[in-house]
mmCIF file of C-alpha atoms in Angstrom:
data_model
loop_
_atom_site.group_PDB
_atom_site.id
_atom_site.type_symbol
_atom_site.label_atom_id
_atom_site.label_comp_id
_atom_site.label_asym_id
_atom_site.label_seq_id
_atom_site.Cartn_x
_atom_site.Cartn_y
_atom_site.Cartn_z
ATOM 1 C CA GLU A 12 -108.817 71.421 79.190
ATOM 2 C CA THR A 13 -108.787 71.483 75.452
ATOM 3 C CA VAL A 14 -105.858 71.633 73.374
ATOM 4 C CA MET A 15 -107.050 75.092 72.269
ATOM 5 C CA GLU A 16 -107.632 76.281 75.828
ATOM 6 C CA GLN A 17 -103.728 74.878 76.374
ATOM 7 C CA ARG A 18 -102.537 77.193 73.783
ATOM 8 C CA TRP A 19 -104.617 79.808 74.446
ATOM 9 C CA ASN A 20 -103.098 79.762 77.773
ATOM 10 C CA MET A 21 -99.595 79.121 77.074
ATOM 11 C CA MET A 22 -99.859 82.203 74.462
ATOM 12 C CA LYS A 23 -100.997 84.848 77.028
ATOM 13 C CA ASN A 24 -97.860 83.989 78.703
ATOM 14 C CA GLN A 25 -95.746 84.221 76.388
ATOM 15 C CA LYS A 26 -93.448 87.740 76.528
ATOM 16 C CA ILE A 27 -93.555 88.029 73.090
ATOM 17 C CA ASP A 28 -94.819 91.050 70.742
ATOM 18 C CA TYR A 29 -95.826 89.258 67.681
ATOM 19 C CA TYR A 30 -97.349 85.896 66.580
ATOM 20 C CA ILE A 31 -97.383 83.759 63.586
ATOM 21 C CA THR A 32 -100.009 81.563 62.795
ATOM 22 C CA ALA A 33 -99.400 78.776 60.281
ATOM 23 C CA ASP A 34 -101.829 75.635 59.509
ATOM 24 C CA GLU A 35 -98.755 73.911 58.928
ATOM 25 C CA PRO A 36 -95.229 74.140 60.675
ATOM 26 C CA GLU A 37 -93.105 72.776 57.797
ATOM 27 C CA LYS A 38 -94.350 75.830 55.400
ATOM 28 C CA MET A 39 -92.451 78.176 57.429
ATOM 29 C CA GLN A 40 -89.274 76.615 57.275
ATOM 30 C CA MET A 41 -88.607 78.799 53.649
ATOM 31 C CA LEU A 42 -90.176 81.410 54.373
ATOM 32 C CA PRO A 43 -87.767 85.054 54.693
ATOM 33 C CA PHE A 44 -89.143 86.105 58.478
ATOM 34 C CA ASP A 45 -86.691 89.292 58.156
ATOM 35 C CA ALA A 46 -88.462 90.330 55.082
ATOM 36 C CA LEU A 47 -91.712 89.444 56.276
ATOM 37 C CA MET A 48 -91.331 91.267 59.316
ATOM 38 C CA ASP A 49 -89.798 94.257 57.412
ATOM 39 C CA PHE A 50 -93.136 94.461 55.049
ATOM 40 C CA HIS A 51 -95.161 94.263 57.858
ATOM 41 C CA THR A 52 -93.565 97.412 59.684
ATOM 42 C CA ALA A 53 -93.105 99.450 56.771
ATOM 43 C CA LYS A 54 -97.069 99.076 55.892
ATOM 44 C CA ASN A 55 -98.244 99.625 59.230
ATOM 45 C CA ALA A 56 -100.269 96.617 59.236
ATOM 46 C CA ASP A 57 -102.389 95.006 61.808
ATOM 47 C CA MET A 58 -102.438 91.552 60.080
ATOM 48 C CA THR A 59 -99.988 90.233 57.102
ATOM 49 C CA ILE A 60 -101.140 87.170 55.208
ATOM 50 C CA VAL A 61 -98.508 85.285 52.950
ATOM 51 C CA TYR A 62 -99.810 84.511 49.574
ATOM 52 C CA LYS A 63 -98.959 83.097 46.595
ATOM 53 C CA ASN A 64 -100.184 84.276 43.563
ATOM 54 C CA GLY A 65 -100.978 80.880 41.144
ATOM 55 C CA LYS A 66 -103.614 78.587 40.150
ATOM 56 C CA MET A 67 -106.228 78.183 43.215
ATOM 57 C CA PRO A 68 -105.355 74.845 45.020
ATOM 58 C CA ASN A 69 -108.570 72.548 44.923
ATOM 59 C CA LEU A 70 -108.624 72.791 48.793
ATOM 60 C CA THR A 71 -111.401 73.823 51.220
ATOM 61 C CA ASP A 72 -111.603 76.886 52.309
ATOM 62 C CA VAL A 73 -108.932 78.471 50.835
ATOM 63 C CA ILE A 74 -108.572 82.138 51.680
ATOM 64 C CA VAL A 75 -107.811 84.319 48.380
ATOM 65 C CA LEU A 76 -106.913 88.409 48.469
ATOM 66 C CA ASP A 77 -108.217 90.783 46.611
ATOM 67 C CA MET A 78 -105.616 93.739 46.777
ATOM 68 C CA ASP A 79 -104.837 97.296 45.877
ATOM 69 C CA ALA A 80 -101.155 98.295 44.055
ATOM 70 C CA ASP A 81 -100.243 98.901 47.841
ATOM 71 C CA ASN A 82 -100.725 95.171 48.506
ATOM 72 C CA LYS A 83 -103.403 96.318 51.209
ATOM 73 C CA ALA A 84 -106.187 93.868 51.192
ATOM 74 C CA GLU A 85 -109.886 95.296 50.136
ATOM 75 C CA ARG A 86 -111.537 91.836 49.566
ATOM 76 C CA VAL A 87 -111.246 88.234 51.319
ATOM 77 C CA SER A 88 -113.005 85.345 49.330
ATOM 78 C CA ILE A 89 -113.015 81.764 50.737
ATOM 79 C CA SER A 90 -112.641 79.519 48.106
ATOM 80 C CA PRO A 91 -114.237 80.998 44.735
ATOM 81 C CA VAL A 92 -114.952 79.645 41.984
ATOM 82 C CA THR A 93 -112.341 80.726 39.254
ATOM 83 C CA ASP A 94 -110.130 79.852 36.039
ATOM 84 C CA GLY A 95 -107.268 82.478 36.564
ATOM 85 C CA ASP A 96 -104.502 83.015 38.638
ATOM 86 C CA VAL A 97 -105.283 84.104 42.576
ATOM 87 C CA ASN A 98 -103.682 85.496 45.538
ATOM 88 C CA PHE A 99 -103.978 82.397 47.424
ATOM 89 C CA SER A 100 -103.272 82.633 50.937
ATOM 90 C CA LEU A 101 -100.469 80.037 52.449
ATOM 91 C CA ASN A 102 -102.063 79.903 55.836
ATOM 92 C CA VAL A 103 -99.155 81.853 57.209
ATOM 93 C CA ILE A 104 -100.304 85.083 59.338
ATOM 94 C CA LEU A 105 -98.329 87.465 61.281
ATOM 95 C CA MET A 106 -99.946 90.308 63.383
ATOM 96 C CA LYS A 107 -99.169 91.556 66.907
ATOM 97 C CA LYS A 108 -99.719 89.522 70.180
ATOM 98 C CA ALA A 109 -102.354 91.945 71.708
ATOM 99 C CA LEU A 110 -104.207 91.779 68.116
ATOM 100 C CA LEU A 111 -104.140 88.035 68.239
ATOM 101 C CA GLU A 112 -105.870 87.933 71.736
ATOM 102 C CA ARG A 113 -108.226 90.518 71.085
ATOM 103 C CA LEU A 114 -109.566 88.608 68.196
ATOM 104 C CA ILE A 115 -109.989 84.993 69.788
ATOM 105 C CA GLY A 116 -111.903 87.075 72.762
ATOM 106 C CA ASP A 117 -114.369 88.365 70.422
ATOM 107 C CA ALA A 118 -114.552 84.707 68.724
ATOM 108 C CA GLU A 119 -115.090 83.443 72.127
ATOM 109 C CA SER A 120 -117.984 86.408 72.951
ATOM 110 C CA TYR A 121 -119.753 85.941 69.675
ATOM 111 C CA ALA A 122 -119.498 82.207 69.437
ATOM 112 C CA TYR A 123 -117.337 82.780 66.254
ATOM 113 C CA THR A 124 -116.301 79.455 64.653
ATOM 114 C CA SER A 125 -114.573 80.579 61.093
ATOM 115 C CA PHE A 126 -111.409 82.691 61.073
ATOM 116 C CA GLU A 127 -111.830 82.964 57.129
ATOM 117 C CA LYS A 128 -115.168 84.484 57.673
ATOM 118 C CA ASP A 129 -116.036 85.863 61.237
ATOM 119 C CA ILE A 130 -112.512 87.324 61.362
ATOM 120 C CA LEU A 131 -110.986 87.961 58.013
ATOM 121 C CA GLN A 132 -114.073 88.987 56.000
ATOM 122 C CA LYS A 133 -115.979 90.748 58.451
ATOM 123 C CA ASN A 134 -112.447 92.898 59.468
ATOM 124 C CA VAL A 135 -111.162 93.586 56.030
ATOM 125 C CA ASP A 136 -112.397 97.212 56.385
ATOM 126 C CA HIS A 137 -111.571 98.148 60.000
ATOM 127 C CA LEU A 138 -108.157 96.426 60.116
ATOM 128 C CA ASN A 139 -104.691 96.836 57.867
ATOM 129 C CA ILE A 140 -104.769 93.621 56.191
ATOM 130 C CA TYR A 141 -102.127 92.980 54.018
ATOM 131 C CA GLY A 142 -100.611 90.694 51.505
ATOM 132 C CA TYR A 143 -97.265 89.518 51.513
ATOM 133 C CA GLU A 144 -96.182 87.596 48.202
ATOM 134 C CA PHE A 145 -94.204 84.327 48.543
ATOM 135 C CA THR A 146 -92.124 84.077 45.367
ATOM 136 C CA GLY A 147 -90.205 81.174 46.218
ATOM 137 C CA TRP A 148 -90.673 77.283 45.218
ATOM 138 C CA GLY A 149 -93.776 75.717 46.738
ATOM 139 C CA CYS A 150 -96.545 73.409 46.099
ATOM 140 C CA GLU A 151 -99.781 72.649 47.470
ATOM 141 C CA ILE A 152 -100.723 68.689 47.260
ATOM 142 C CA ASP A 153 -104.580 68.481 46.852
ATOM 143 C CA GLY A 154 -104.779 65.167 44.640
ATOM 144 C CA VAL A 155 -102.520 62.564 42.946
ATOM 145 C CA ASN A 156 -101.828 64.883 39.927
ATOM 146 C CA SER A 157 -100.116 67.661 42.236
ATOM 147 C CA TYR A 158 -98.838 64.876 44.597
ATOM 148 C CA PHE A 159 -96.761 63.426 41.098
ATOM 149 C CA GLU A 160 -96.035 67.355 39.864
ATOM 150 C CA ALA A 161 -94.525 67.926 43.710
ATOM 151 C CA ASN A 162 -92.360 64.817 43.405
ATOM 152 C CA MET A 163 -91.040 65.327 39.987
ATOM 153 C CA ALA A 164 -90.082 69.181 40.953
ATOM 154 C CA LEU A 165 -87.909 67.721 43.779
ATOM 155 C CA LEU A 166 -85.680 66.201 41.073
ATOM 156 C CA ASN A 167 -84.571 69.555 39.956
ATOM 157 C CA LYS A 168 -81.357 70.279 41.937
ATOM 158 C CA ASP A 169 -82.303 73.695 42.618
ATOM 159 C CA ILE A 170 -85.648 73.380 44.368
ATOM 160 C CA ARG A 171 -83.995 70.360 46.343
ATOM 161 C CA LYS A 172 -81.178 72.825 47.860
ATOM 162 C CA LEU A 173 -84.632 74.674 49.271
ATOM 163 C CA VAL A 174 -86.351 72.040 50.823
ATOM 164 C CA LYS A 175 -85.290 71.118 53.804
ATOM 165 C CA GLY A 176 -88.280 68.091 54.357
ATOM 166 C CA LEU A 177 -91.451 67.109 53.146
ATOM 167 C CA MET A 178 -93.965 65.824 55.568
ATOM 168 C CA ILE A 179 -97.380 64.518 54.058
ATOM 169 C CA GLU A 180 -100.062 63.260 57.097
ATOM 170 C CA SER A 181 -102.979 61.287 56.220
ATOM 171 C CA TYR A 182 -105.733 60.292 59.084
ATOM 172 C CA ILE A 183 -108.598 57.956 59.755
ATOM 173 C CA GLU A 184 -109.918 59.496 62.621
ATOM 174 C CA ASP A 185 -111.092 63.285 62.642
ATOM 175 C CA GLY A 186 -109.474 65.321 65.255
ATOM 176 C CA ALA A 187 -105.745 65.561 66.772
ATOM 177 C CA GLN A 188 -104.512 63.346 69.786
ATOM 178 C CA LYS A 189 -103.958 64.579 72.988
ATOM 179 C CA LEU A 190 -100.515 64.107 74.495
ATOM 180 C CA ASP A 191 -101.527 60.975 76.652
ATOM 181 C CA GLU A 192 -102.975 59.222 73.693
ATOM 182 C CA HIS A 193 -102.314 56.184 71.500
ATOM 183 C CA ILE A 194 -105.335 56.125 69.129
ATOM 184 C CA TYR A 195 -104.642 54.507 65.577
ATOM 185 C CA GLY A 196 -105.361 56.643 62.574
ATOM 186 C CA LYS A 197 -105.676 59.754 64.633
ATOM 187 C CA SER A 198 -103.858 62.927 63.578
ATOM 188 C CA ILE A 199 -100.513 63.272 65.863
ATOM 189 C CA THR A 200 -100.589 66.776 64.821
ATOM 190 C CA ASP A 201 -102.524 70.148 65.242
ATOM 191 C CA PRO A 202 -102.266 73.489 63.738
ATOM 192 C CA CYS A 203 -99.930 75.870 65.726
ATOM 193 C CA LEU A 204 -99.399 79.301 66.814
ATOM 194 C CA GLY A 205 -95.878 80.265 66.958
#
């Protein structure tokens, strides 16, 4: 059984109504969950994507939202080339468990391989996808300069009060280790559903 199959089976057995997906659990430490849920409910959203407005990080597969005045997504781009500010996803997404199950089922049925391209872009006109702006402090480390800037920002007392921890992971071997593996250089983490 793969890690994804284990998570899928675990998710199906959970007695909850909503899921928050995140590629890095430490991003969720600073989010105002009550405000996020209130926003999601008030908008009658199917999916709410937490985003930050600013210079696009130099990362791969960055989800960028074009939204109307009410923050409803009108278009989803993947790593567009631009010099201006964009609404880039923090890869934290809130949705009902039933919708996530349906989307995963569709992905299996149609051999989808990309959440960004096969799910978000194809459903932007069919689902109520909203963007929730995170205005707190955060940084995307995409190179030596942003690593330096993040460390310098941590010298600010106000920012240090917000940050509960900082984890930077690097790996040599692709993929994530299973619980019983002990492979030097292979990641010990994996994107989480929680």
